Amino acid sequence: MWGFGLRRFARLILGLIGAVLLAGAVAALPPAGHAGAGAATYLSAWAVHLGQILRLDFGVSQVSALPAARELALRLPITLELVGAGAAVALLLGVPLGLILGTGQRLRAAAPLVQIVAAAPVFCAGLLLLWLADHVLGWHEGRHLGAVLWSSAGHKADLTRQLRAFALPALTVGAAGAAAVQLALRRALHVAMDAPYRRGLRLMGLGTMEVNLAFLAPRVLAGLLADLGAIVLALFSAAAVAEWVFDWPGAAVLFVKSVALDDWGMAALVLLVFAIITLSADFVGTLTARLLTPGERLSEATS
């Protein structure tokens, strides 16, 4: 176990180093109209930006004229709030769907169809929810409220409007996360249910429920945790689209706006922070999965 933990930690460190190098490479990108400066100039700028990143100097955001670190500090909690709500929706939708498609022999044939539907662009789901909210539910003000500011809810009507504003992007992010959750569960169930000694335990007199609780459940949970990094990445990717569609002032849409304005320093900072969160989630999830199933390889994709 210690050897596995050290290998995963070393992989985390290498991933973080790669994220810093990538952030420096993004920050050194020239603005539009200055792309022909040459490789030597770009490498020199890359070295300068790497030094600034190591000194935690990220410059000024062109979106708000605030220091980039301060701008991100203001917006990141809004994105984390949205990603957290999306994760809850993803578990509520993805876990039952993954269990149904993973355990039902007849329903396994429907899994490719579910993947095709899940692969639809996130912005399509967001636009559909926006259209339904405006034309069916009458939530015309929903996309203009920005982040959920619970402390400013003066009365029930204000709180209701804020919940409406929060529900649409959270459902969009949650739908994308649910696709990743159900895929991880189906993969884990495929590995666990096909294990040869599961049938042997039943032949020894153990009931199906006992075998599933003692053997199947920990391995399925471990398989889900082993894919935690991929799930978090799916949530952040969907958050960028949802924040753009629903005019949500978070850090994910800040990345999109920074790229549009050629503010590569700000874009590099957002990319670096998201990479750190995703790599950390992958490390924690994989390590926890190993604790649940010591000495076992969960699947080829996560080993």
Short mmCIF file of C-alpha atoms in Angstrom, two decimals:
data_model
loop_
_atom_site.label_atom_id
_atom_site.label_comp_id
_atom_site.label_asym_id
_atom_site.label_seq_id
_atom_site.Cartn_x
_atom_site.Cartn_y
_atom_site.Cartn_z
CA MET A 1 0.00 0.00 0.00
CA TRP A 2 2.81 2.42 0.86
CA GLY A 3 4.49 1.72 -2.46
CA PHE A 4 1.27 2.41 -4.34
CA GLY A 5 0.72 5.63 -2.38
CA LEU A 6 4.23 6.85 -3.10
CA ARG A 7 3.86 6.08 -6.82
CA ARG A 8 0.57 7.97 -6.96
CA PHE A 9 2.09 10.89 -5.04
CA ALA A 10 5.02 11.00 -7.45
CA ARG A 11 2.53 10.98 -10.32
CA LEU A 12 0.68 13.87 -8.67
CA ILE A 13 3.89 15.88 -8.33
CA LEU A 14 4.80 15.25 -11.97
CA GLY A 15 1.30 16.27 -12.99
CA LEU A 16 1.55 19.51 -11.02
CA ILE A 17 4.92 20.27 -12.59
CA GLY A 18 3.40 19.66 -16.01
CA ALA A 19 0.48 21.96 -15.14
CA VAL A 20 2.90 24.75 -14.18
CA LEU A 21 4.85 24.28 -17.41
CA LEU A 22 1.62 24.33 -19.42
CA ALA A 23 0.43 27.45 -17.61
CA GLY A 24 3.71 29.16 -18.46
CA ALA A 25 3.35 28.12 -22.09
CA VAL A 26 -0.20 29.51 -22.24
CA ALA A 27 0.79 32.77 -20.53
CA ALA A 28 3.61 33.26 -23.04
CA LEU A 29 1.29 33.09 -26.05
CA PRO A 30 1.47 36.32 -28.07
CA PRO A 31 -1.63 38.47 -28.58
CA ALA A 32 -3.47 38.45 -31.88
CA GLY A 33 -1.43 40.00 -34.65
CA HIS A 34 1.94 39.20 -33.04
CA ALA A 35 2.16 35.47 -33.78
CA GLY A 36 5.24 35.72 -35.99
CA ALA A 37 7.76 36.72 -33.32
CA GLY A 38 9.76 33.49 -33.61
CA ALA A 39 10.53 30.49 -31.43
CA ALA A 40 13.40 32.14 -29.56
CA THR A 41 11.20 35.04 -28.49
CA TYR A 42 8.45 32.68 -27.37
CA LEU A 43 10.85 30.51 -25.33
CA SER A 44 12.25 33.61 -23.68
CA ALA A 45 8.75 34.79 -22.79
CA TRP A 46 7.94 31.30 -21.51
CA ALA A 47 10.92 31.41 -19.14
CA VAL A 48 9.86 34.87 -17.90
CA HIS A 49 6.29 33.76 -17.24
CA LEU A 50 7.46 30.60 -15.47
CA GLY A 51 9.48 32.76 -13.12
CA GLN A 52 6.45 34.97 -12.47
CA ILE A 53 4.25 31.95 -11.77
CA LEU A 54 6.79 30.57 -9.29
CA ARG A 55 6.76 33.99 -7.58
CA LEU A 56 2.91 33.88 -7.59
CA ASP A 57 2.83 36.96 -9.79
CA PHE A 58 0.00 36.51 -12.30
CA GLY A 59 -0.36 40.07 -13.53
CA VAL A 60 -3.61 42.01 -14.01
CA SER A 61 -6.86 40.72 -15.46
CA GLN A 62 -7.99 42.49 -18.62
CA VAL A 63 -11.59 41.53 -17.83
CA SER A 64 -11.83 43.64 -14.66
CA ALA A 65 -8.45 45.45 -14.34
CA LEU A 66 -8.01 43.73 -10.97
CA PRO A 67 -4.96 41.68 -10.02
CA ALA A 68 -5.46 38.26 -11.61
CA ALA A 69 -5.14 36.39 -8.32
CA ARG A 70 -7.76 38.61 -6.68
CA GLU A 71 -10.10 38.28 -9.65
CA LEU A 72 -9.86 34.50 -9.46
CA ALA A 73 -10.34 34.53 -5.68
CA LEU A 74 -13.62 36.41 -6.17
CA ARG A 75 -14.92 34.12 -8.90
CA LEU A 76 -13.64 30.68 -7.90
CA PRO A 77 -16.10 30.18 -4.97
CA ILE A 78 -18.97 30.83 -7.38
CA THR A 79 -17.74 28.11 -9.72
CA LEU A 80 -17.09 25.71 -6.84
CA GLU A 81 -20.64 26.34 -5.63
CA LEU A 82 -21.96 25.50 -9.08
CA VAL A 83 -19.72 22.43 -9.44
CA GLY A 84 -20.75 21.21 -5.98
CA ALA A 85 -24.45 21.46 -6.84
CA GLY A 86 -23.76 19.82 -10.19
CA ALA A 87 -21.96 16.97 -8.42
CA ALA A 88 -25.02 16.38 -6.23
CA VAL A 89 -27.24 16.26 -9.33
CA ALA A 90 -24.73 13.99 -11.07
CA LEU A 91 -24.87 11.48 -8.21
CA LEU A 92 -28.68 11.58 -8.03
CA LEU A 93 -28.97 10.91 -11.76
CA GLY A 94 -25.82 8.99 -12.59
CA VAL A 95 -25.76 6.43 -9.76
CA PRO A 96 -29.23 4.90 -10.43
CA LEU A 97 -28.64 5.01 -14.19
CA GLY A 98 -25.23 3.36 -13.87
CA LEU A 99 -26.56 0.64 -11.55
CA ILE A 100 -29.53 -0.09 -13.79
CA LEU A 101 -27.49 -0.26 -16.98
CA GLY A 102 -24.64 -2.14 -15.31
CA THR A 103 -26.65 -4.88 -13.59
CA GLY A 104 -29.53 -5.51 -15.97
CA GLN A 105 -28.45 -7.98 -18.65
CA ARG A 106 -31.12 -6.82 -21.08
CA LEU A 107 -30.51 -3.15 -20.38
CA ARG A 108 -26.77 -3.37 -21.08
CA ALA A 109 -27.60 -3.17 -24.77
CA ALA A 110 -29.03 0.31 -24.17
CA ALA A 111 -25.75 1.60 -22.72
CA PRO A 112 -24.29 2.71 -26.10
CA LEU A 113 -27.47 4.71 -26.76
CA VAL A 114 -27.10 6.41 -23.38
CA GLN A 115 -23.50 7.28 -24.24
CA ILE A 116 -24.59 8.81 -27.56
CA VAL A 117 -27.15 10.98 -25.77
CA ALA A 118 -24.63 11.89 -23.06
CA ALA A 119 -22.10 12.92 -25.70
CA ALA A 120 -24.37 15.71 -26.94
CA PRO A 121 -22.73 19.12 -26.50
CA VAL A 122 -23.31 20.62 -23.07
CA PHE A 123 -24.38 23.95 -24.51
CA CYS A 124 -27.28 22.17 -26.26
CA ALA A 125 -28.57 20.98 -22.88
CA GLY A 126 -28.08 24.46 -21.47
CA LEU A 127 -29.94 26.14 -24.31
CA LEU A 128 -32.76 23.60 -24.01
CA LEU A 129 -33.12 24.28 -20.28
CA LEU A 130 -33.02 28.02 -20.95
CA TRP A 131 -35.79 27.71 -23.58
CA LEU A 132 -37.93 25.56 -21.27
CA ALA A 133 -37.44 27.98 -18.38
CA ASP A 134 -38.46 30.98 -20.50
CA HIS A 135 -41.30 29.50 -22.57
CA VAL A 136 -42.72 26.76 -20.34
CA LEU A 137 -42.00 27.75 -16.74
CA GLY A 138 -41.93 31.50 -17.24
CA TRP A 139 -38.58 32.03 -15.49
CA HIS A 140 -37.72 35.03 -17.63
CA GLU A 141 -35.46 36.59 -15.03
CA GLY A 142 -33.51 33.42 -14.23
CA ARG A 143 -30.39 34.01 -16.29
CA HIS A 144 -29.84 37.61 -15.17
CA LEU A 145 -29.39 37.14 -11.42
CA GLY A 146 -25.81 35.89 -11.39
CA ALA A 147 -24.50 33.85 -8.49
CA VAL A 148 -26.64 32.73 -5.59
CA LEU A 149 -26.14 35.26 -2.79
CA TRP A 150 -28.03 33.65 0.07
CA SER A 151 -27.29 36.43 2.54
CA SER A 152 -29.08 38.96 0.30
CA ALA A 153 -32.35 37.01 0.19
CA GLY A 154 -34.66 39.50 1.86
CA HIS A 155 -37.88 37.54 1.51
CA LYS A 156 -39.32 34.40 0.00
CA ALA A 157 -39.76 35.86 -3.50
CA ASP A 158 -36.08 36.84 -3.71
CA LEU A 159 -35.01 33.39 -2.52
CA THR A 160 -37.29 31.73 -5.08
CA ARG A 161 -35.80 33.79 -7.91
CA GLN A 162 -32.28 32.94 -6.78
CA LEU A 163 -33.11 29.24 -6.59
CA ARG A 164 -34.48 29.43 -10.12
CA ALA A 165 -31.31 31.10 -11.33
CA PHE A 166 -29.20 28.48 -9.62
CA ALA A 167 -31.22 25.48 -10.78
CA LEU A 168 -30.63 25.89 -14.52
CA PRO A 169 -26.80 25.93 -14.58
CA ALA A 170 -26.66 23.33 -11.81
CA LEU A 171 -28.82 20.95 -13.85
CA THR A 172 -26.67 21.54 -16.93
CA VAL A 173 -23.45 20.78 -15.05
CA GLY A 174 -25.09 17.87 -13.24
CA ALA A 175 -26.23 16.28 -16.50
CA ALA A 176 -22.66 16.28 -17.81
CA GLY A 177 -21.39 14.89 -14.51
CA ALA A 178 -24.08 12.20 -14.49
CA ALA A 179 -22.79 10.89 -17.81
CA ALA A 180 -19.31 10.50 -16.29
CA VAL A 181 -20.69 8.92 -13.11
CA GLN A 182 -22.80 6.31 -14.87
CA LEU A 183 -19.91 5.41 -17.17
CA ALA A 184 -17.60 4.89 -14.18
CA LEU A 185 -20.22 2.76 -12.41
CA ARG A 186 -20.88 0.62 -15.47
CA ARG A 187 -17.17 0.03 -15.91
CA ALA A 188 -16.75 -0.92 -12.24
CA LEU A 189 -19.79 -3.21 -12.32
CA HIS A 190 -18.54 -4.94 -15.45
CA VAL A 191 -15.26 -5.77 -13.72
CA ALA A 192 -16.77 -6.74 -10.35
CA MET A 193 -19.69 -8.83 -11.60
CA ASP A 194 -17.54 -10.87 -13.97
CA ALA A 195 -15.07 -11.86 -11.21
CA PRO A 196 -14.92 -15.69 -11.08
CA TYR A 197 -14.82 -16.00 -7.29
CA ARG A 198 -18.16 -14.14 -6.95
CA ARG A 199 -19.91 -17.28 -8.20
CA GLY A 200 -17.71 -19.38 -5.93
CA LEU A 201 -18.86 -17.44 -2.86
CA ARG A 202 -22.47 -18.20 -3.72
CA LEU A 203 -21.64 -21.90 -4.13
CA MET A 204 -20.15 -21.83 -0.62
CA GLY A 205 -23.59 -20.95 0.75
CA LEU A 206 -23.54 -17.16 0.90
CA GLY A 207 -26.66 -15.41 -0.33
CA THR A 208 -26.66 -13.01 -3.25
CA MET A 209 -27.35 -10.05 -0.98
CA GLU A 210 -24.48 -10.99 1.32
CA VAL A 211 -22.08 -11.36 -1.59
CA ASN A 212 -23.15 -8.07 -3.10
CA LEU A 213 -22.80 -6.16 0.17
CA ALA A 214 -19.50 -7.72 1.19
CA PHE A 215 -17.86 -8.00 -2.22
CA LEU A 216 -19.64 -6.04 -4.93
CA ALA A 217 -20.47 -2.76 -3.15
CA PRO A 218 -16.89 -1.87 -2.02
CA ARG A 219 -15.49 -2.61 -5.47
CA VAL A 220 -18.15 -0.58 -7.25
CA LEU A 221 -17.55 2.34 -4.89
CA ALA A 222 -13.82 1.97 -5.42
CA GLY A 223 -14.32 2.02 -9.19
CA LEU A 224 -16.32 5.24 -8.90
CA LEU A 225 -13.65 6.85 -6.71
CA ALA A 226 -10.90 5.76 -9.07
CA ASP A 227 -12.59 7.86 -11.79
CA LEU A 228 -13.03 10.88 -9.52
CA GLY A 229 -10.53 12.94 -11.49
CA ALA A 230 -12.39 12.34 -14.76
CA ILE A 231 -15.71 13.21 -13.10
CA VAL A 232 -14.34 16.47 -11.68
CA LEU A 233 -12.89 17.34 -15.08
CA ALA A 234 -16.29 16.75 -16.70
CA LEU A 235 -17.95 19.00 -14.10
CA PHE A 236 -15.49 21.86 -14.64
CA SER A 237 -15.75 21.55 -18.42
CA ALA A 238 -19.54 21.73 -18.21
CA ALA A 239 -19.31 24.66 -15.78
CA ALA A 240 -17.45 26.72 -18.38
CA VAL A 241 -20.30 26.23 -20.86
CA ALA A 242 -23.07 26.68 -18.28
CA GLU A 243 -21.58 29.89 -16.94
CA TRP A 244 -21.38 31.30 -20.46
CA VAL A 245 -24.94 30.31 -21.41
CA PHE A 246 -26.54 31.46 -18.15
CA ASP A 247 -24.38 34.58 -17.63
CA TRP A 248 -22.89 33.16 -14.43
CA PRO A 249 -19.95 35.21 -13.07
CA GLY A 250 -17.69 32.32 -12.15
CA ALA A 251 -14.06 31.40 -12.77
CA ALA A 252 -14.82 28.96 -15.59
CA VAL A 253 -16.36 31.63 -17.82
CA LEU A 254 -13.47 33.91 -16.88
CA PHE A 255 -11.22 31.49 -18.74
CA VAL A 256 -13.40 31.78 -21.86
CA LYS A 257 -13.46 35.58 -21.68
CA SER A 258 -9.72 35.75 -21.09
CA VAL A 259 -9.01 33.66 -24.18
CA ALA A 260 -11.36 35.89 -26.21
CA LEU A 261 -9.45 38.98 -25.03
CA ASP A 262 -5.99 37.41 -25.52
CA ASP A 263 -5.47 37.75 -21.76
CA TRP A 264 -3.29 34.66 -21.67
CA GLY A 265 -1.92 35.34 -18.19
CA MET A 266 -5.40 35.19 -16.65
CA ALA A 267 -6.32 32.16 -18.75
CA ALA A 268 -3.15 30.40 -17.61
CA LEU A 269 -3.98 31.06 -13.94
CA VAL A 270 -7.50 29.64 -14.25
CA LEU A 271 -6.18 26.63 -16.16
CA LEU A 272 -3.52 26.03 -13.50
CA VAL A 273 -6.00 26.15 -10.61
CA PHE A 274 -8.46 23.83 -12.37
CA ALA A 275 -5.62 21.41 -13.15
CA ILE A 276 -4.51 21.41 -9.49
CA ILE A 277 -8.07 20.65 -8.32
CA THR A 278 -8.54 17.88 -10.90
CA LEU A 279 -5.16 16.24 -10.22
CA SER A 280 -5.75 16.40 -6.47
CA ALA A 281 -9.19 14.81 -6.88
CA ASP A 282 -7.66 12.04 -8.99
CA PHE A 283 -4.98 11.41 -6.34
CA VAL A 284 -7.41 11.34 -3.41
CA GLY A 285 -9.96 9.22 -5.29
CA THR A 286 -7.42 6.65 -6.47
CA LEU A 287 -5.82 6.37 -3.06
CA THR A 288 -9.20 5.93 -1.35
CA ALA A 289 -10.20 3.32 -3.92
CA ARG A 290 -7.02 1.39 -3.15
CA LEU A 291 -7.84 1.47 0.56
CA LEU A 292 -11.25 -0.03 -0.17
CA THR A 293 -9.81 -2.80 -2.35
CA PRO A 294 -6.22 -3.40 -1.20
CA GLY A 295 -4.07 -5.41 -3.56
CA GLU A 296 -6.53 -5.34 -6.44
CA ARG A 297 -6.46 -3.68 -9.86
CA LEU A 298 -9.84 -2.08 -10.42
CA SER A 299 -9.65 -1.90 -14.20
CA GLU A 300 -7.21 -1.35 -16.98
CA ALA A 301 -8.33 2.27 -17.32
CA THR A 302 -7.61 3.20 -13.70
CA SER A 303 -4.73 0.90 -12.72
#
